[in-house]
Amino acid sequence: MINAVMIFTPRGELLVFKVFKSSVKRTISDIFRVQVINNDNIRSPILTLGSTTFHFIRTTAGSKLWLVAVTRSNADSGAIWEYLYKLNSLMEVYGLTHEDILKDEFIVCHELLDITLGMNGLPMDTELSSVIGKMTLKPAQVLTSSADRSDILASSVTTLGHNSTPISMPKFLSRNSNRSVTQEFESQFSPSNIPWRSRDIKYKKNEMIVNVIEKINVLVGKDDNILRAYVDGTIDITAHLSGMPMCQIGMNDLSTIQGGENAHWTNEDRASNRDAMPDVSGDRVILEGSKFHQCVALDKYNKDNVIWFIPPDGQFELMKYHVSNNLNLPFRITPQVTLTSHGTALSYAIKLKSLFPRKLSAENVVLRIPVPPGTLDCKINASDGKCKFIPEENCMVWSFHRFNGSTENHLNAQTVPTQSIASQSIKQWTRPPMSLDFKVLMFSNTGLIVRYLKVQEKNMHYNTIKWIKYISAAGSYEVRY
Amino acid sequence: MPPLDKKIKKFLKDSVRIAPKISSKGELTELRTGLVSPYPQTRKDAIKKTIQQMTVGKDVSSLFPDVLKNIATNDVEQKKLVYLYVMNYAETHPELCILAVNTFVTDSEDPNPLIRCMAVRTMSMIRVDKILDYLETPLRRTLQDDNPYVRKTAVICVAKVFQLDKQLCLNLGVLTDLVSALEDPNPVVVANTIASLTEIYAMDSTVINLNDLIQSHVSKFLLALNECTEWARITILTVLSKYSAKDSIEAQDIIDRVTAHLQHVNPAVVLATVKVIIINLDLTKPQINDPVMKKLSSAMISIMSTPPEIQFIALKNIRIILEKYPELLTKETRIFFVKFNDPLYVKLEKIEILVRLVDASNIKQCTILLNELKEYTREFEPEFVSKAIQALSQLAIKYSKESFCNKVLDILLELLERQDTFKDDCCIAISNLLRHCPTSTQMVTQACGLLNTWVEPELILNRDEAKCNYVWLLGQYPDKFSSLEERILGFVENFRQEDPLTQTAVLATIVRLHTRLPGTILQTILELATKETIVIDIRDMAMMYWRCLSIPGGDELVQQLCNTAPPAIDNILDTFPPEILKKLIQELATISSITFRPQATNAKKYVRPETVVKGKKLDELKNIAKNEIVKNDEVLLDFGDDATEENNKNTTTLDDLDDLFNFGTVLPKESNSGTNLESDFNKLGINGGRQDTNTTSTSTTTQDLMDLF
């Protein structure tokens, strides 16, 4: 499928060129350099020239390297891009994020490619733990393995080391187990057939860390209507468990797509009431489009709605979900932007209110407020936090180190335009939306709660220490005005 | 000497690293000294350096024997390094690898499965027929290996060997082994086997009957699906999509078995599953409220939270699927609203989806979308705004109510007043709206009122289509425009420079209005159109009009010809022809589903001919290898110094281009390559324009090519 993989520096120097199927020559890199890297007008992540196709992405961390896959057939583009992103996150784990590091450690990169891509150009294995197992070198520090993790989240997860104390102790240390289900599960998943976990893993201290990370995406229209609001959530797990543990996780979820009667297998009464009050089914959260890691027994989930899995060793993303109903928005922004009497300046009156409980607080709250081009300065008056005008980005940045729950802050500002600015151009200004960035710990936008987490290893009976952490952060939180 | 002392000495010896000297003899000599150094760590460093040189594109093949000496080691890392080096030259310098053949055979029995893999893998890459003789035993053995990882690699090697030497492969009978590997207990091996078989089938469809194999193993694949890695799942799902179920019961069974994978975290698995389901839905004919449909739509939506590139292919695929199942995502329009920081390619595709998705009978939804699109027209990226304007008119015509069209028209007119750009797009959109509501005098007055304010429209408008539409409006509503004659004269003066669409429109409009215009204009245009245009259609049209006008009673005939009402338009969304759609659905998730150009069914199966070194005895090859090393030694590391090889290089550039366009082998047969060229062009999705220059230059001088690249 993939004939060759190339990695370029941002300026177009070829760092890695690895051929998987013959019929591609090194000179193909020159063609890519001319057609894509040196071309400012490239508007598509894929380029087809004759029978040769380039799929490319930019790495997300460090210097923005080009990762390029060359193919000569009508290959599966989705798989290729997904592979490139997986490669990107593996390179990140191995610290290959800058061109000079890559130049020194290119052998690691070659080895990575060798392990992840088969000689027929098909991706083989990109699961972090098993790749590390096959590599001669171990990464300096194992970070999170989730593919699309933003910097904020990364920092928060890494700070959660082995011994850090989570904010609240989960109550799901239940020891009673459901034997019959376990056995059924076992028969389906004979341990020898599990490609993502090796058999002889041992830990002195058995731990499982669960991070529920929710990124909220909101778009508020001019008339204060919420045009779009949804949460993309992930449940990241770090498992340090011995043997072949079978785990079961339960949440207060209700999967809509299950439909029919078995969606409410736990509570018949609620099911019968549900038609009467469709979206407010008690404290249950309706998860749409849940996606699971390959270790989850999907057919089991579809049949009985239980999440059973044998986790890979170390960090992985157990599931992704999507929620668009009954969200607890953590902030409310009320902007008022008016033209001043001269018609050349804008005056802003913005109210930022936190809607989460008082005992919690948000970190790194940053509101970016665009101002029209040609603004020299802004007269700013904020009730709290710091607000600065950043001329090179044409915006004001209002930031809070800590924002307490159920509080309200105000910002009044007026732009100071250059003399030559015409009122017409202010009127025509496209007004890009204001965007808010934040992170709230131990708060769930969707109200999703992990109810229980059971770990069982039938040969070794051990107790598992379980940690849980909820993080709500902004995905794209935009307000038009 | 006490043993401890010995140990310390050994330790010291092992860890000694000798810093490379700066010598005048050049880098290669230095590396060679390192490679034969008595100190293991120094040797390892030297191997690393050699590979470093290799990866930056320098020719270090002359060091081959020295590197090879290091292959006999217990240090797995070092062994891996040497194999990395050897594999690189296995492709380009097959004869060198002969020197290592015995090591490979030994290594293929190594207790470490990784080394067994590397050995058999390297051997199958060497393009020398003699080595293939040696390969038989190791390949057979690894195919039956205890370790599934080794079996998995061996299975892929079979396809590689097949590519190198089909005949040998058939003689050895390893294909039978390969087919029986489909019964392997390990699902990943099964997946790799079917991938290999597919590859072999693509090279020569006569040696195996792939379809029968798929047919007889469907249940095996469905079982393996739940237990293998994500990538193997993609392979299996792709194979399943090639299988056509016998009846609706079997199709339903397949759907039920794969549906769970819609919830896989890997979007590529999801796309592959969607493909299998969509193909099988043909047989089961589900209702729109079938749970499968709900699951499909929620799977599609969840891909909208992936990186932009994957969103892009998902959007492209959604567009194909929507043609077949238009109601699939109707309730989910909001998820496709554009985010401010989406890349442009995602934004454009989202608009395409939005207008297709919206339910024309749902006023609320249409209004929300209308407001959203209006918002988009305020953005700054020109392509995006053009697309939004186009979408506005598409939406209005889809919703079809006159009052709604009126709203859209208001938005467009407001946009025109606010901004100078986008006149082209607005003009086209307005014409479409007026054609949809030909009876609304209010809209006509409003629209023409604004267009009437444009001075020298032939210069304001740039695109052919826009000008054509403007001229058509002049002809359709002549009363609404002031100084009609002047406006038309402007276009007549520019007639020679205009593109065909505009020329046609100018001609038709003048003939239509000839009673209102001075006779000289008619005369000029007829002369221009018959003499100055190169487009035959326009010339013929002009001739016809001329004849009509010159026969007695011709005026009436012309009036009749020109004043027939054009058919009202109900839909200005592009759709795929049915047969293309069918093929595209088969090819979901692939490159052709992005370009919307299905792979030609009879596309030549281009398999790059492998140049296998044949008919030479081993000793002979060894001599060649030695000579080559000696020869290379003199050239040393002068990759840049190719002035003397200028000629040589020219041809390689040409080769590369041939390579790129894939018709190198058929170039001599011009007649044949014509069709190939066409099919190649068909595959160009994104920049057809640039392609043109490249291909034409292939036939011109090589020097031009050098300039191009």
CSV table of C-alpha atoms in Angstrom, one decimal, chain B residues 538-675:
chain,number,residue,atom,x,y,z
B,538,ILE,CA,-20.2,29.3,-32.5
B,539,ARG,CA,-19.4,29.7,-36.2
B,540,ASP,CA,-22.2,27.3,-37.1
B,541,MET,CA,-24.6,29.0,-34.8
B,542,ALA,CA,-23.8,32.3,-36.4
B,543,MET,CA,-24.2,30.9,-39.9
B,544,MET,CA,-27.5,29.5,-39.0
B,545,TYR,CA,-28.8,32.8,-37.5
B,546,TRP,CA,-27.5,34.6,-40.6
B,547,ARG,CA,-29.4,32.3,-42.9
B,548,CYS,CA,-32.5,32.6,-40.9
B,549,LEU,CA,-32.4,36.3,-40.9
B,550,SER,CA,-31.8,36.5,-44.6
B,551,ILE,CA,-34.7,34.3,-45.7
B,552,PRO,CA,-38.1,36.1,-46.1
B,553,GLY,CA,-40.1,36.0,-42.9
B,554,GLY,CA,-36.9,35.1,-41.1
B,555,ASP,CA,-37.5,37.7,-38.4
B,556,GLU,CA,-40.4,35.7,-37.0
B,557,LEU,CA,-38.5,32.5,-37.1
B,558,VAL,CA,-35.6,34.1,-35.2
B,559,GLN,CA,-38.0,35.5,-32.6
B,560,GLN,CA,-39.4,32.0,-32.2
B,561,LEU,CA,-36.0,30.5,-31.9
B,562,CYS,CA,-34.8,33.1,-29.3
B,563,ASN,CA,-37.8,33.6,-27.2
B,564,THR,CA,-38.5,30.0,-26.2
B,565,ALA,CA,-38.4,29.9,-22.4
B,566,PRO,CA,-35.5,28.0,-21.1
B,567,PRO,CA,-36.6,25.1,-18.9
B,568,ALA,CA,-36.7,26.0,-15.2
B,569,ILE,CA,-34.0,24.6,-13.1
B,570,ASP,CA,-34.8,22.6,-10.0
B,571,ASN,CA,-31.4,21.5,-8.9
B,572,ILE,CA,-28.0,22.9,-9.4
B,573,LEU,CA,-26.1,20.4,-7.3
B,574,ASP,CA,-23.6,18.2,-9.1
B,575,THR,CA,-24.5,14.6,-9.0
B,576,PHE,CA,-22.6,11.5,-10.2
B,577,PRO,CA,-23.8,9.4,-13.1
B,578,PRO,CA,-25.2,6.1,-11.8
B,579,GLU,CA,-22.4,3.9,-13.0
B,580,ILE,CA,-19.7,6.2,-11.6
B,581,LEU,CA,-21.5,6.2,-8.3
B,582,LYS,CA,-21.6,2.5,-8.2
B,583,LYS,CA,-17.8,2.3,-8.8
B,584,LEU,CA,-17.1,5.0,-6.2
B,585,ILE,CA,-19.0,3.1,-3.6
B,586,GLN,CA,-16.9,0.1,-4.3
B,587,GLU,CA,-13.9,2.3,-3.9
B,588,LEU,CA,-14.8,4.2,-0.7
B,589,ALA,CA,-11.9,5.3,1.5
B,590,THR,CA,-9.4,5.0,-1.4
B,591,ILE,CA,-7.7,7.8,-3.2
B,592,SER,CA,-10.2,7.6,-6.0
B,593,SER,CA,-13.0,8.4,-3.6
B,594,ILE,CA,-11.2,11.7,-2.9
B,595,THR,CA,-10.8,12.6,-6.6
B,596,PHE,CA,-14.2,11.2,-7.5
B,597,ARG,CA,-12.6,9.5,-10.5
B,598,PRO,CA,-13.1,5.8,-10.2
B,599,GLN,CA,-10.2,3.6,-11.2
B,600,ALA,CA,-10.6,2.5,-14.8
B,601,THR,CA,-11.8,-1.1,-14.7
B,602,ASN,CA,-9.5,-2.1,-17.5
B,603,ALA,CA,-6.6,0.0,-16.3
B,604,LYS,CA,-3.4,-1.6,-17.3
B,605,LYS,CA,-2.0,-3.5,-14.4
B,606,TYR,CA,1.3,-1.9,-14.2
B,607,VAL,CA,3.8,-4.0,-12.5
B,608,ARG,CA,7.3,-2.6,-12.5
B,609,PRO,CA,9.4,-5.2,-14.2
B,610,GLU,CA,12.0,-6.4,-11.8
B,611,THR,CA,15.4,-6.7,-13.3
B,612,VAL,CA,16.5,-9.9,-11.8
B,613,VAL,CA,20.1,-10.8,-12.4
B,614,LYS,CA,19.9,-14.1,-14.1
B,615,GLY,CA,22.0,-16.9,-15.5
B,616,LYS,CA,25.2,-16.1,-13.7
B,617,LYS,CA,27.0,-18.5,-11.5
B,618,LEU,CA,27.6,-17.6,-7.9
B,619,ASP,CA,31.3,-17.3,-8.4
B,620,GLU,CA,30.8,-15.0,-11.3
B,621,LEU,CA,28.5,-12.8,-9.2
B,622,LYS,CA,31.0,-12.7,-6.4
B,623,ASN,CA,33.6,-11.5,-8.8
B,624,ILE,CA,31.2,-8.8,-10.1
B,625,ALA,CA,30.6,-7.8,-6.5
B,626,LYS,CA,34.3,-7.5,-5.8
B,627,ASN,CA,34.9,-5.5,-8.9
B,628,GLU,CA,32.2,-3.2,-8.1
B,629,ILE,CA,33.6,-2.6,-4.6
B,630,VAL,CA,37.0,-1.8,-6.1
B,631,LYS,CA,35.5,0.5,-8.7
B,632,ASN,CA,33.4,2.3,-6.2
B,633,ASP,CA,36.3,2.8,-4.0
B,634,GLU,CA,37.9,5.2,-6.4
B,635,VAL,CA,34.9,7.3,-6.8
B,636,LEU,CA,34.6,7.5,-3.0
B,637,LEU,CA,31.9,9.7,-1.7
B,638,ASP,CA,31.4,12.1,-4.4
B,639,PHE,CA,27.7,12.1,-4.8
B,640,GLY,CA,27.7,15.7,-5.9
B,641,ASP,CA,30.4,15.4,-8.5
B,642,ASP,CA,28.3,14.2,-11.4
B,643,ALA,CA,29.4,16.6,-14.1
B,644,THR,CA,31.0,13.7,-16.0
B,645,GLU,CA,27.9,11.8,-15.8
B,646,GLU,CA,25.7,14.4,-17.2
B,647,ASN,CA,24.4,12.3,-20.0
B,648,ASN,CA,23.7,9.5,-17.7
B,649,LYS,CA,21.8,11.7,-15.3
B,650,ASN,CA,19.6,13.1,-18.1
B,651,THR,CA,18.3,9.7,-18.9
B,652,THR,CA,17.7,8.9,-15.3
B,653,THR,CA,15.6,12.0,-14.9
B,654,LEU,CA,13.6,10.8,-17.9
B,655,ASP,CA,13.3,7.4,-16.3
B,656,ASP,CA,12.0,9.0,-13.1
B,657,LEU,CA,9.4,10.9,-15.0
B,658,ASP,CA,8.4,7.8,-16.8
B,659,ASP,CA,8.2,6.3,-13.5
B,660,LEU,CA,6.0,9.0,-12.2
B,661,PHE,CA,3.6,8.7,-15.1
B,662,ASN,CA,3.9,5.1,-15.5
B,663,PHE,CA,3.7,4.8,-19.3
B,664,GLY,CA,7.4,4.5,-19.8
B,665,THR,CA,7.1,0.9,-21.0
B,666,VAL,CA,4.5,1.6,-23.6
B,667,LEU,CA,5.9,4.9,-24.9
B,668,PRO,CA,7.1,3.4,-28.2
B,669,LYS,CA,3.6,2.3,-29.1
B,670,GLU,CA,2.1,5.8,-29.5
B,671,SER,CA,-1.4,4.6,-30.3
B,672,ASN,CA,-1.5,2.6,-27.2
B,673,SER,CA,-0.1,5.2,-24.9
B,674,GLY,CA,-2.8,7.6,-26.0
B,675,THR,CA,-5.4,5.8,-24.1
